[in-house]
Coordinates of C-alpha atoms in Angstrom, one line a residue:
X1 CA -113.7 -146.6 -147.5
X2 CA -116.9 -144.9 -147.2
X3 CA -117.5 -142.1 -144.8
X4 CA -120.9 -141.9 -143.3
X5 CA -122.1 -138.8 -141.6
X6 CA -124.7 -138.7 -138.9
X7 CA -127.3 -136.1 -139.5
X8 CA -127.0 -133.3 -137.0
X9 CA -130.5 -133.8 -135.7
X10 CA -129.6 -137.3 -134.7
X11 CA -126.5 -136.4 -132.8
X12 CA -126.7 -137.4 -129.1
X13 CA -127.5 -134.4 -127.0
X14 CA -124.9 -133.2 -124.6
X15 CA -125.5 -133.9 -121.0
X16 CA -127.2 -130.9 -119.3
X17 CA -124.9 -128.8 -117.2
X18 CA -126.0 -128.6 -113.5
X19 CA -127.5 -125.3 -112.7
X20 CA -124.8 -122.8 -111.6
X21 CA -125.1 -121.9 -107.9
X22 CA -125.5 -118.2 -107.7
X23 CA -123.0 -116.6 -105.4
X24 CA -124.4 -114.3 -102.8
X25 CA -124.0 -110.7 -103.7
X26 CA -121.9 -109.0 -101.2
X27 CA -123.8 -106.3 -99.3
X28 CA -122.5 -102.8 -99.5
X29 CA -122.5 -101.3 -96.1
X30 CA -124.8 -98.3 -95.8
X31 CA -123.1 -94.9 -95.2
X32 CA -124.4 -94.7 -91.7
X33 CA -123.0 -98.1 -90.9
X34 CA -119.6 -97.0 -92.2
X35 CA -120.0 -93.7 -90.3
X36 CA -120.8 -95.6 -87.0
X37 CA -117.9 -98.0 -87.4
X38 CA -115.4 -95.3 -88.3
X39 CA -116.6 -93.1 -85.4
X40 CA -116.6 -95.9 -82.9
X41 CA -113.0 -96.9 -83.9
X42 CA -111.7 -93.4 -83.7
X43 CA -113.3 -92.8 -80.2
X44 CA -112.1 -96.1 -78.8
X45 CA -108.7 -95.4 -80.1
X46 CA -108.5 -91.8 -78.8
X47 CA -109.8 -92.7 -75.3
X48 CA -108.9 -96.4 -74.9
X49 CA -105.2 -96.5 -76.3
X50 CA -103.8 -93.8 -73.9
X51 CA -105.4 -95.4 -70.8
X52 CA -104.3 -98.9 -71.8
X53 CA -100.7 -97.8 -72.3
X54 CA -100.7 -95.7 -69.1
X55 CA -101.9 -98.7 -67.1
X56 CA -99.5 -101.0 -68.8
X57 CA -96.5 -98.8 -68.1
X58 CA -97.6 -98.1 -64.5
X59 CA -98.0 -101.9 -63.7
X60 CA -95.7 -103.8 -66.1
X61 CA -92.0 -103.8 -65.7
X62 CA -89.7 -106.2 -67.8
X63 CA -92.8 -108.1 -68.9
X64 CA -94.1 -108.9 -65.5
X65 CA -96.5 -107.3 -63.0
X66 CA -94.7 -104.8 -60.8
X67 CA -95.6 -102.3 -58.3
X68 CA -92.0 -100.8 -58.1
X69 CA -93.2 -97.6 -59.9
X70 CA -95.6 -97.0 -57.1
X71 CA -93.0 -97.7 -54.5
X72 CA -90.7 -95.2 -56.1
X73 CA -93.4 -92.6 -56.5
X74 CA -94.9 -93.0 -53.1
X75 CA -91.8 -94.0 -51.1
X76 CA -90.2 -90.6 -51.1
X77 CA -90.3 -88.2 -48.2
X78 CA -93.3 -85.9 -48.1
X79 CA -95.6 -88.1 -50.3
X80 CA -98.2 -88.2 -47.6
X81 CA -98.2 -84.4 -47.4
X82 CA -98.5 -84.3 -51.2
X83 CA -101.6 -86.4 -51.2
X84 CA -103.0 -84.4 -48.3
X85 CA -102.3 -81.2 -50.0
X86 CA -104.0 -82.4 -53.2
X87 CA -107.2 -83.4 -51.3
X88 CA -107.3 -80.2 -49.2
X89 CA -106.8 -78.0 -52.3
X90 CA -109.4 -79.8 -54.3
X91 CA -112.0 -79.9 -51.6
X92 CA -111.3 -76.3 -50.4
X93 CA -111.5 -74.9 -53.9
X94 CA -114.8 -76.9 -54.6
X95 CA -116.4 -75.6 -51.5
X96 CA -115.5 -72.0 -52.1
X97 CA -116.4 -72.1 -55.8
X98 CA -119.7 -73.8 -55.2
X99 CA -120.7 -71.5 -52.3
X100 CA -120.0 -68.3 -54.4
X101 CA -121.6 -69.7 -57.5
X102 CA -124.7 -70.8 -55.7
X103 CA -125.1 -67.5 -53.7
X104 CA -124.6 -65.4 -56.8
X105 CA -127.0 -67.5 -58.8
X106 CA -129.6 -67.3 -56.1
X107 CA -129.2 -63.5 -55.8
X108 CA -129.4 -63.0 -59.6
X109 CA -132.3 -65.3 -60.5
X110 CA -134.5 -65.5 -57.4
X111 CA -134.2 -62.1 -55.7
X112 CA -134.7 -58.4 -56.6
X113 CA -131.0 -57.6 -55.9
X114 CA -129.8 -54.6 -57.9
X115 CA -127.0 -54.7 -60.6
X116 CA -127.7 -58.3 -61.3
X117 CA -126.2 -58.1 -64.8
X118 CA -122.8 -57.6 -63.2
X119 CA -122.9 -61.3 -62.2
X120 CA -123.3 -62.5 -65.8
X121 CA -120.4 -60.3 -66.9
X122 CA -118.4 -61.8 -63.9
X123 CA -119.2 -65.3 -65.2
X124 CA -118.0 -64.7 -68.7
X125 CA -114.6 -63.1 -68.0
X126 CA -112.9 -65.7 -65.8
X127 CA -114.0 -68.4 -68.3
X128 CA -112.0 -66.4 -71.0
X129 CA -109.0 -65.5 -68.9
X130 CA -106.8 -68.7 -68.5
X131 CA -105.6 -69.7 -65.0
X132 CA -102.0 -69.3 -66.3
X133 CA -102.8 -65.6 -66.3
X134 CA -105.2 -65.5 -63.3
X135 CA -102.5 -66.7 -60.9
X136 CA -99.8 -64.1 -61.9
X137 CA -102.5 -61.4 -61.6
X138 CA -103.1 -62.4 -58.0
X139 CA -99.3 -62.5 -57.5
X140 CA -99.3 -58.8 -58.4
X141 CA -102.2 -58.2 -56.0
X142 CA -101.4 -60.2 -52.9
X143 CA -97.8 -61.3 -52.9
X144 CA -96.2 -60.4 -49.6
X145 CA -93.2 -58.7 -51.3
X146 CA -94.8 -56.9 -54.2
X147 CA -98.6 -57.3 -53.8
X148 CA -100.7 -54.1 -54.3
X149 CA -103.2 -55.0 -51.6
X150 CA -100.4 -55.6 -49.1
X151 CA -98.9 -52.2 -50.0
X152 CA -102.3 -50.6 -49.3
X153 CA -102.8 -52.3 -45.9
X154 CA -99.2 -51.7 -45.0
X155 CA -99.6 -48.0 -45.5
X156 CA -103.0 -47.9 -43.7
X157 CA -102.4 -50.4 -40.8
X158 CA -98.8 -51.4 -40.9
X159 CA -99.7 -55.0 -41.7
X160 CA -99.2 -57.2 -44.8
X161 CA -101.9 -59.9 -44.3
X162 CA -102.3 -61.3 -47.8
X163 CA -100.0 -64.2 -48.9
X164 CA -101.0 -65.8 -52.3
X165 CA -98.0 -68.3 -51.9
X166 CA -99.9 -70.5 -49.5
X167 CA -102.5 -73.1 -49.3
X168 CA -105.2 -70.5 -48.5
X169 CA -103.9 -68.4 -51.5
X170 CA -104.1 -71.3 -53.9
X171 CA -107.7 -72.2 -52.7
X172 CA -108.7 -68.6 -53.0
X173 CA -107.4 -68.2 -56.6
X174 CA -108.7 -71.5 -57.8
X175 CA -112.1 -71.0 -56.1
X176 CA -112.6 -67.6 -57.7
X177 CA -111.7 -69.0 -61.1
X178 CA -114.1 -71.9 -61.0
X179 CA -117.0 -70.1 -59.3
X180 CA -118.5 -69.0 -62.5
X181 CA -119.0 -72.6 -63.6
X182 CA -121.1 -73.3 -60.5
X183 CA -123.0 -70.1 -61.1
X184 CA -123.9 -71.1 -64.7
X185 CA -125.1 -74.5 -63.6
X186 CA -127.0 -73.2 -60.5
X187 CA -128.6 -70.2 -62.4
X188 CA -130.0 -72.7 -65.0
X189 CA -131.3 -74.9 -62.2
X190 CA -133.0 -72.0 -60.3
X191 CA -134.6 -70.8 -63.5
X192 CA -136.0 -74.2 -64.4
X193 CA -137.4 -74.8 -60.9
X194 CA -141.1 -75.0 -60.5
X195 CA -142.0 -72.1 -58.1
X196 CA -145.4 -73.7 -57.0
X197 CA -143.8 -75.6 -54.2
X198 CA -142.1 -72.5 -52.8
X199 CA -145.4 -70.6 -53.0
X200 CA -147.1 -73.5 -51.2
X201 CA -144.5 -73.3 -48.5
X202 CA -144.9 -69.6 -48.1
X203 CA -148.7 -70.0 -48.0
X204 CA -148.3 -72.5 -45.1
X205 CA -146.5 -69.9 -43.1
X206 CA -142.8 -70.8 -43.7
X207 CA -140.3 -68.1 -43.4
X208 CA -137.9 -67.0 -46.3
X209 CA -135.0 -69.0 -44.8
X210 CA -137.2 -72.0 -44.2
X211 CA -138.3 -72.0 -47.8
X212 CA -134.7 -71.7 -48.9
X213 CA -133.4 -74.5 -46.7
X214 CA -136.3 -77.0 -46.9
X215 CA -137.6 -76.4 -50.4
X216 CA -135.3 -74.5 -52.8
X217 CA -132.0 -76.1 -52.0
X218 CA -133.3 -79.6 -51.8
X219 CA -134.9 -79.2 -55.3
X220 CA -131.5 -77.9 -56.6
X221 CA -129.6 -80.7 -55.0
X222 CA -128.8 -82.7 -58.3
X223 CA -127.4 -79.5 -60.0
X224 CA -125.6 -78.6 -56.8
X225 CA -123.9 -82.0 -56.6
X226 CA -123.2 -82.0 -60.3
X227 CA -121.7 -78.5 -60.1
X228 CA -119.5 -79.5 -57.1
X229 CA -118.4 -82.6 -59.0
X230 CA -117.3 -80.5 -61.9
X231 CA -115.4 -78.2 -59.7
X232 CA -113.8 -81.0 -57.8
X233 CA -112.4 -82.7 -60.9
X234 CA -111.2 -79.3 -62.3
X235 CA -109.5 -78.4 -59.0
X236 CA -107.9 -81.9 -58.9
X237 CA -106.4 -81.7 -62.4
X238 CA -105.4 -78.1 -62.5
X239 CA -101.7 -77.6 -62.9
X240 CA -100.9 -73.9 -63.3
X241 CA -102.1 -72.6 -59.9
X242 CA -100.4 -75.3 -57.7
X243 CA -97.2 -74.9 -59.8
X244 CA -97.1 -71.1 -59.8
X245 CA -98.3 -70.5 -56.3
X246 CA -97.6 -73.8 -54.4
X247 CA -94.0 -74.7 -55.5
X248 CA -92.5 -71.4 -54.4
X249 CA -93.9 -72.2 -51.0
X250 CA -92.8 -75.9 -51.1
X251 CA -96.5 -76.9 -51.3
X252 CA -96.7 -79.9 -53.7
X253 CA -99.8 -81.6 -55.1
X254 CA -99.9 -84.6 -57.3
X255 CA -99.9 -82.6 -60.6
X256 CA -97.0 -80.5 -59.7
X257 CA -95.1 -83.6 -58.6
X258 CA -95.8 -85.3 -61.9
X259 CA -94.3 -82.4 -63.7
X260 CA -91.3 -82.4 -61.5
X261 CA -90.7 -86.1 -62.1
X262 CA -91.2 -85.6 -65.8
X263 CA -88.4 -82.9 -65.7
X264 CA -85.8 -85.1 -64.1
X265 CA -83.3 -87.1 -66.2
X266 CA -83.5 -90.0 -66.8
X267 CA -87.3 -89.9 -66.7
X268 CA -88.8 -92.6 -64.5
X269 CA -91.8 -93.3 -66.8
X270 CA -93.2 -96.0 -64.5
X271 CA -93.2 -93.8 -61.4
X272 CA -94.7 -91.0 -63.5
X273 CA -97.3 -93.4 -64.7
X274 CA -98.1 -94.5 -61.2
X275 CA -98.8 -91.0 -60.0
X276 CA -101.0 -90.6 -63.1
X277 CA -103.0 -93.7 -62.1
X278 CA -103.2 -92.5 -58.5
X279 CA -104.7 -89.1 -59.6
X280 CA -107.1 -90.9 -61.9
X281 CA -108.3 -93.1 -59.0
X282 CA -108.8 -90.1 -56.8
X283 CA -110.9 -88.4 -59.5
X284 CA -113.0 -91.5 -60.1
X285 CA -113.6 -91.8 -56.4
X286 CA -114.9 -88.3 -56.3
X287 CA -117.2 -89.0 -59.2
X288 CA -118.6 -92.1 -57.4
X289 CA -119.1 -90.2 -54.2
X290 CA -120.8 -87.4 -55.9
X291 CA -123.0 -89.9 -57.8
X292 CA -124.3 -91.2 -54.4
X293 CA -125.5 -87.7 -53.6
X294 CA -127.3 -87.3 -56.9
X295 CA -124.6 -85.7 -58.9
X296 CA -124.0 -86.7 -62.5
X297 CA -121.5 -85.2 -65.0
X298 CA -123.9 -85.9 -67.8
X299 CA -127.0 -84.6 -66.1
X300 CA -125.2 -81.5 -64.8
X301 CA -123.7 -80.8 -68.2
X302 CA -127.1 -80.6 -69.8
X303 CA -129.3 -78.9 -67.3
X304 CA -132.7 -78.7 -68.9
X305 CA -136.3 -78.7 -68.1
X306 CA -139.3 -76.4 -68.4
X307 CA -138.5 -72.9 -67.9
X308 CA -140.5 -71.0 -65.2
X309 CA -140.8 -67.4 -64.2
X310 CA -140.5 -67.7 -60.5
X311 CA -141.5 -64.8 -58.3
X312 CA -138.4 -62.9 -57.1
X313 CA -138.0 -62.7 -53.4
X314 CA -138.0 -59.1 -52.0
X315 CA -134.8 -58.5 -50.0
X316 CA -136.3 -55.4 -48.3
X317 CA -133.6 -53.6 -46.3
X318 CA -131.0 -56.1 -47.3
X319 CA -131.3 -55.0 -51.0
X320 CA -128.4 -52.4 -50.9
X321 CA -126.2 -54.9 -49.2
X322 CA -126.8 -57.4 -51.9
X323 CA -126.1 -54.9 -54.5
X324 CA -122.8 -54.0 -52.7
X325 CA -121.8 -57.7 -52.6
X326 CA -122.3 -58.1 -56.3
X327 CA -120.2 -54.9 -57.0
X328 CA -117.5 -56.3 -54.7
X329 CA -117.6 -59.7 -56.4
X330 CA -117.3 -58.0 -59.9
X331 CA -114.3 -55.9 -58.6
X332 CA -112.5 -58.9 -57.1
X333 CA -113.1 -61.3 -60.1
X334 CA -112.9 -58.9 -63.1
X335 CA -111.6 -55.4 -62.4
X336 CA -108.6 -56.2 -60.1
X337 CA -107.0 -59.1 -62.0
X338 CA -107.5 -57.5 -65.4
X339 CA -106.5 -54.1 -64.3
X340 CA -103.3 -55.2 -62.6
X341 CA -102.4 -57.2 -65.7
X342 CA -102.8 -54.2 -68.0
X343 CA -101.0 -52.0 -65.5
X344 CA -98.0 -54.4 -65.2
X345 CA -97.9 -55.0 -69.1
X346 CA -97.0 -51.3 -69.5
X347 CA -94.1 -51.2 -67.1
X348 CA -90.4 -52.2 -67.9
X349 CA -90.5 -54.2 -64.7
X350 CA -93.2 -54.6 -62.0
X351 CA -93.5 -51.8 -59.5
X352 CA -96.2 -50.8 -57.1
X353 CA -98.2 -47.9 -58.3
X354 CA -96.6 -44.5 -57.8
X355 CA -95.9 -41.3 -59.8
X356 CA -92.6 -42.7 -61.0
X357 CA -94.2 -46.0 -62.1
X358 CA -96.9 -44.2 -64.1
X359 CA -94.2 -42.0 -65.7
X360 CA -92.2 -45.0 -66.9
X361 CA -95.2 -46.7 -68.7
X362 CA -94.4 -47.6 -72.3
X363 CA -95.5 -50.0 -74.9
X364 CA -92.1 -51.5 -75.1
X365 CA -93.3 -55.0 -73.9
X366 CA -95.8 -55.1 -76.7
X367 CA -93.4 -54.0 -79.3
X368 CA -90.9 -56.6 -78.0
X369 CA -93.6 -59.3 -78.2
X370 CA -94.9 -58.5 -81.6
X371 CA -91.4 -58.3 -83.0
X372 CA -90.5 -61.8 -81.6
X373 CA -91.0 -64.5 -84.2
X374 CA -91.3 -67.2 -81.6
X375 CA -94.3 -65.4 -80.0
X376 CA -96.0 -65.0 -83.4
X377 CA -95.3 -68.7 -84.1
X378 CA -96.8 -69.6 -80.7
X379 CA -100.0 -67.7 -81.6
X380 CA -100.1 -69.3 -85.0
X381 CA -99.7 -72.7 -83.4
X382 CA -102.4 -72.1 -80.9
X383 CA -104.9 -71.0 -83.5
X384 CA -104.2 -74.0 -85.7
X385 CA -104.4 -76.5 -83.0
X386 CA -107.5 -75.0 -81.3
X387 CA -109.5 -74.4 -84.4
X388 CA -108.6 -78.0 -85.6
X389 CA -109.6 -79.4 -82.3
X390 CA -112.9 -77.6 -82.1
X391 CA -113.7 -78.8 -85.6
X392 CA -112.7 -82.4 -84.9
X393 CA -114.6 -82.5 -81.6
X394 CA -117.8 -81.2 -83.0
X395 CA -117.6 -83.6 -86.0
X396 CA -117.1 -86.6 -83.9
X397 CA -119.6 -85.5 -81.2
X398 CA -122.3 -84.8 -83.8
X399 CA -122.1 -88.3 -85.4
X400 CA -121.8 -90.1 -82.1
X401 CA -124.7 -88.1 -80.6
X402 CA -126.9 -89.0 -83.6
X403 CA -126.3 -92.7 -83.0
X404 CA -126.8 -92.4 -79.3
X405 CA -130.0 -90.2 -79.5
X406 CA -131.6 -91.3 -82.7
X407 CA -131.0 -95.1 -83.0
X408 CA -131.5 -98.3 -81.0
X409 CA -128.3 -99.8 -82.0
X410 CA -126.7 -102.1 -79.3
X411 CA -123.7 -100.7 -77.7
X412 CA -124.7 -97.0 -78.2
X413 CA -124.7 -96.5 -74.5
X414 CA -121.1 -97.9 -74.2
X415 CA -120.0 -95.6 -77.0
X416 CA -121.6 -92.7 -75.2
X417 CA -119.8 -93.6 -72.0
X418 CA -116.5 -94.0 -73.7
X419 CA -116.8 -90.6 -75.3
X420 CA -117.7 -89.0 -72.0
X421 CA -114.9 -90.7 -70.1
X422 CA -112.1 -88.1 -70.7
X423 CA -114.0 -85.6 -68.5
X424 CA -112.8 -87.4 -65.4
X425 CA -109.2 -87.9 -66.7
X426 CA -107.0 -85.1 -65.4
X427 CA -105.4 -83.1 -68.3
X428 CA -101.9 -83.8 -67.2
X429 CA -102.6 -87.5 -66.9
X430 CA -104.1 -87.5 -70.4
X431 CA -101.2 -85.7 -71.9
X432 CA -98.8 -88.1 -70.1
X433 CA -100.8 -91.2 -71.4
X434 CA -100.8 -89.8 -75.0
X435 CA -97.1 -89.2 -74.8
X436 CA -96.7 -92.8 -73.7
X437 CA -98.8 -94.0 -76.7
X438 CA -96.6 -92.3 -79.4
X439 CA -93.3 -93.2 -77.7
X440 CA -94.3 -96.8 -78.3
X441 CA -96.3 -96.5 -81.6
X442 CA -94.1 -95.9 -84.7
X443 CA -96.0 -93.0 -86.1
X444 CA -94.2 -89.7 -86.9
X445 CA -96.5 -87.7 -84.5
X446 CA -94.4 -87.2 -81.3
X447 CA -93.0 -83.7 -81.0
X448 CA -95.4 -82.3 -83.6
X449 CA -98.5 -80.3 -83.5
X450 CA -100.5 -83.3 -84.3
X451 CA -100.0 -84.9 -80.9
X452 CA -101.2 -81.8 -79.2
X453 CA -104.2 -81.7 -81.5
X454 CA -105.0 -85.3 -80.7
X455 CA -104.7 -84.6 -77.0
X456 CA -107.1 -81.6 -77.4
X457 CA -109.7 -83.6 -79.4
X458 CA -109.6 -86.4 -76.8
X459 CA -109.8 -83.9 -73.8
X460 CA -112.6 -81.8 -75.1
X461 CA -114.8 -84.5 -76.7
X462 CA -117.1 -84.7 -73.6
X463 CA -117.9 -81.0 -73.9
X464 CA -118.7 -81.4 -77.6
X465 CA -121.0 -84.4 -76.7
X466 CA -122.8 -82.2 -74.2
X467 CA -123.7 -79.5 -76.8
X468 CA -124.4 -82.1 -79.7
X469 CA -126.6 -84.3 -77.5
X470 CA -128.6 -81.4 -76.2
X471 CA -129.1 -80.2 -79.8
X472 CA -130.2 -83.6 -81.1
X473 CA -132.8 -84.0 -78.3
X474 CA -134.3 -80.7 -79.0
X475 CA -135.1 -81.7 -82.6
X476 CA -138.3 -83.7 -83.3
X477 CA -137.4 -87.1 -85.1
X478 CA -140.6 -86.6 -87.0
X479 CA -138.7 -84.3 -89.3
X480 CA -136.2 -86.8 -90.3
X481 CA -138.8 -89.5 -90.7
X482 CA -140.7 -87.2 -93.2
X483 CA -137.4 -86.9 -95.2
X484 CA -137.0 -90.7 -95.3
X485 CA -140.6 -91.1 -96.4
X486 CA -140.0 -88.6 -99.2
X487 CA -137.1 -90.7 -100.5
X488 CA -134.1 -88.9 -99.0
X489 CA -131.2 -90.9 -98.0
X490 CA -129.4 -90.8 -94.7
X491 CA -126.6 -88.4 -95.7
X492 CA -129.2 -86.1 -97.4
X493 CA -131.3 -86.0 -94.4
X494 CA -128.4 -85.3 -92.1
X495 CA -127.1 -82.5 -94.5
X496 CA -130.5 -80.9 -95.3
X497 CA -132.5 -81.3 -92.1
X498 CA -130.5 -82.2 -89.1
X499 CA -127.4 -80.1 -89.3
X500 CA -129.2 -76.8 -90.2
X501 CA -131.6 -77.3 -87.2
X502 CA -128.8 -78.3 -84.8
X503 CA -126.4 -75.5 -86.0
X504 CA -126.9 -73.2 -83.1
X505 CA -125.9 -75.9 -80.6
X506 CA -123.0 -77.0 -82.8
X507 CA -121.7 -73.5 -83.0
X508 CA -122.0 -73.0 -79.2
X509 CA -120.0 -76.1 -78.7
X510 CA -117.3 -75.0 -81.2
X511 CA -117.0 -71.6 -79.4
X512 CA -116.7 -73.4 -76.0
X513 CA -114.0 -75.8 -77.2
X514 CA -112.3 -72.7 -78.8
X515 CA -112.2 -70.9 -75.5
X516 CA -111.0 -73.8 -73.3
X517 CA -108.5 -74.8 -76.0
X518 CA -106.9 -71.4 -76.1
X519 CA -106.2 -71.5 -72.3
X520 CA -105.2 -75.3 -72.2
X521 CA -101.8 -76.0 -70.6
X522 CA -102.3 -79.2 -68.6
X523 CA -102.2 -81.6 -71.6
X524 CA -99.8 -79.5 -73.5
X525 CA -97.0 -79.1 -71.0
X526 CA -95.7 -82.6 -71.4
X527 CA -96.3 -82.8 -75.1
X528 CA -94.8 -79.7 -76.7
X529 CA -91.4 -79.6 -78.3
X530 CA -89.2 -76.5 -79.2
X531 CA -90.8 -74.6 -82.0
X532 CA -94.2 -76.2 -81.3
X533 CA -95.2 -74.1 -78.3
X534 CA -98.6 -72.8 -77.8
X535 CA -99.2 -69.4 -76.1
X536 CA -100.0 -70.9 -72.7
X537 CA -96.7 -72.8 -72.8
X538 CA -94.8 -69.6 -73.8
X539 CA -96.4 -67.7 -70.8
X540 CA -95.4 -70.5 -68.5
X541 CA -91.8 -70.4 -69.7
X542 CA -91.6 -66.6 -69.5
X543 CA -93.0 -66.8 -65.9
X544 CA -90.3 -69.3 -65.0
X545 CA -87.7 -66.9 -66.4
X546 CA -89.0 -64.1 -64.2
X547 CA -90.4 -61.9 -67.0
X548 CA -93.5 -60.8 -65.1
X549 CA -94.1 -57.7 -67.3
X550 CA -93.7 -59.6 -70.5
X551 CA -96.1 -62.3 -69.0
X552 CA -98.7 -59.5 -68.4
X553 CA -98.3 -58.2 -71.9
X554 CA -98.7 -61.6 -73.4
X555 CA -101.7 -62.2 -71.2
X556 CA -103.4 -59.0 -72.4
X557 CA -102.8 -60.0 -76.0
X558 CA -104.1 -63.5 -75.5
X559 CA -107.3 -62.2 -73.8
X560 CA -107.8 -59.7 -76.8
X561 CA -107.2 -62.4 -79.4
X562 CA -109.6 -64.8 -77.7
X563 CA -112.2 -62.1 -77.3
X564 CA -111.8 -61.4 -81.1
X565 CA -112.3 -65.1 -82.0
X566 CA -115.3 -65.5 -79.6
X567 CA -116.8 -62.3 -81.0
X568 CA -116.4 -63.4 -84.5
X569 CA -117.8 -66.9 -83.8
X570 CA -120.9 -65.4 -82.1
X571 CA -121.3 -62.9 -84.9
X572 CA -121.4 -65.8 -87.4
X573 CA -123.4 -67.9 -85.0
X574 CA -125.9 -65.1 -84.4
X575 CA -127.1 -65.5 -88.0
X576 CA -127.8 -69.2 -87.1
X577 CA -129.7 -68.4 -84.0
X578 CA -127.0 -68.8 -81.4
X579 CA -127.9 -67.1 -78.1
X580 CA -125.4 -66.2 -75.5
X581 CA -126.6 -67.7 -72.2

């Protein structure tokens, strides 16, 4: 047997393999795409989930559509008066606050009234002092039993005309507390107003009042409607003043009724949710009505425009009266409330001023508070939650504002609207809705500080958007384009170009959220648990227990701590160009 071998070069060649099909290389999302998706998901979750759960619990019962919650919530006696009280209180407070704010803004920016700087101080202090302290201060001043003003009129005229525990008293206290917000909006509008139209009217022979009524106020109409809208929403959602001043006089509004329903056992969640939806509908109706008159929450929140130096009107013989009015406003808004709080905090129990009362003054209330571990824990909780919320809000708002202002991505307008939506959601309703979410979702968040932090971030996100958007719009996009042309990436451009330039606006937004977070009670009162109280909750509980002097001492400490934080923030921000306006 002979074996023959075939030379290798004569072996048949193997069939050629078909060319391999190259699989497409997966595209790695760019950092800004990831940032957009993550931010949009967080915002939709923060805002959409609570509203969806609230609506579901209000309208769905045993898996089917049901209005029984509304029947139980609205079928009780006195519900009609509750709705009437809510509308009267909100409209009355809005009218009073808007009138005072507009009058003071006009006097301080467009006239030569003396002592105009007092108005600016008067606009800062009520923003710092929480309404949970403003209401007790006016109890000390105008309660018919212990009110200082009634004691004075009683000794002089034999009458006690003031009664803070009434609808008029509620409107008075809320109107004074929100008037500085209207002042800030209207002062910005008056400063940005082109004076040439007013000068043309004067040249044509119009009187001062005709110019004011036919030129100045119509030009300020958008800012006026926007400020009124802000005040209406805030008056509708406020909980402390109706609860502290209205409930003792059997005057209920929707927010106080929600709280009372939430305190009953077992809790009727569907009825509570129905009242929350009702309050949300009233707030939305107010926004729509204000929109028809030119008001816009977004536009009013970022009053801008070219600044002018309008000629100040000479008040002539009315100048001393205008100065006296400003001094009186400063005394009523700042001196009296803070003075009576400080006075009450030094007494063992509240007494009208007398020689015996002054002789009994001690620092025992402060010693008692500072030695109480629960009070120190409440201050610690407040600082943690507020600083965390301010940081989270500004982080989310900065990224969202960049996409809204700087890109042409589809859906950016919707993202902007969703981020701004919580401004019309009353705080008590938001707290209720977030509580519903984490009763259903199996996450270990309920009854912790995390749920309060989530509520604060959601609630204050619109304010962060206001500051962040205004800062983005003030920076020329050419700077970022130059960085891209030079080879910088998106993250580098944001970190090296945008954030340093936008830092003043970001710090201002951080400080504002810090202030409103320290005094927040509406969204906290339904979410806190024992050991997780904030200072505002502790003040509320102490007031319920009748410890008025301790409430006053805690209020003084709260204001001092808040002033310290605000001062530090502005000291740091001053190096970045933050200006106090």
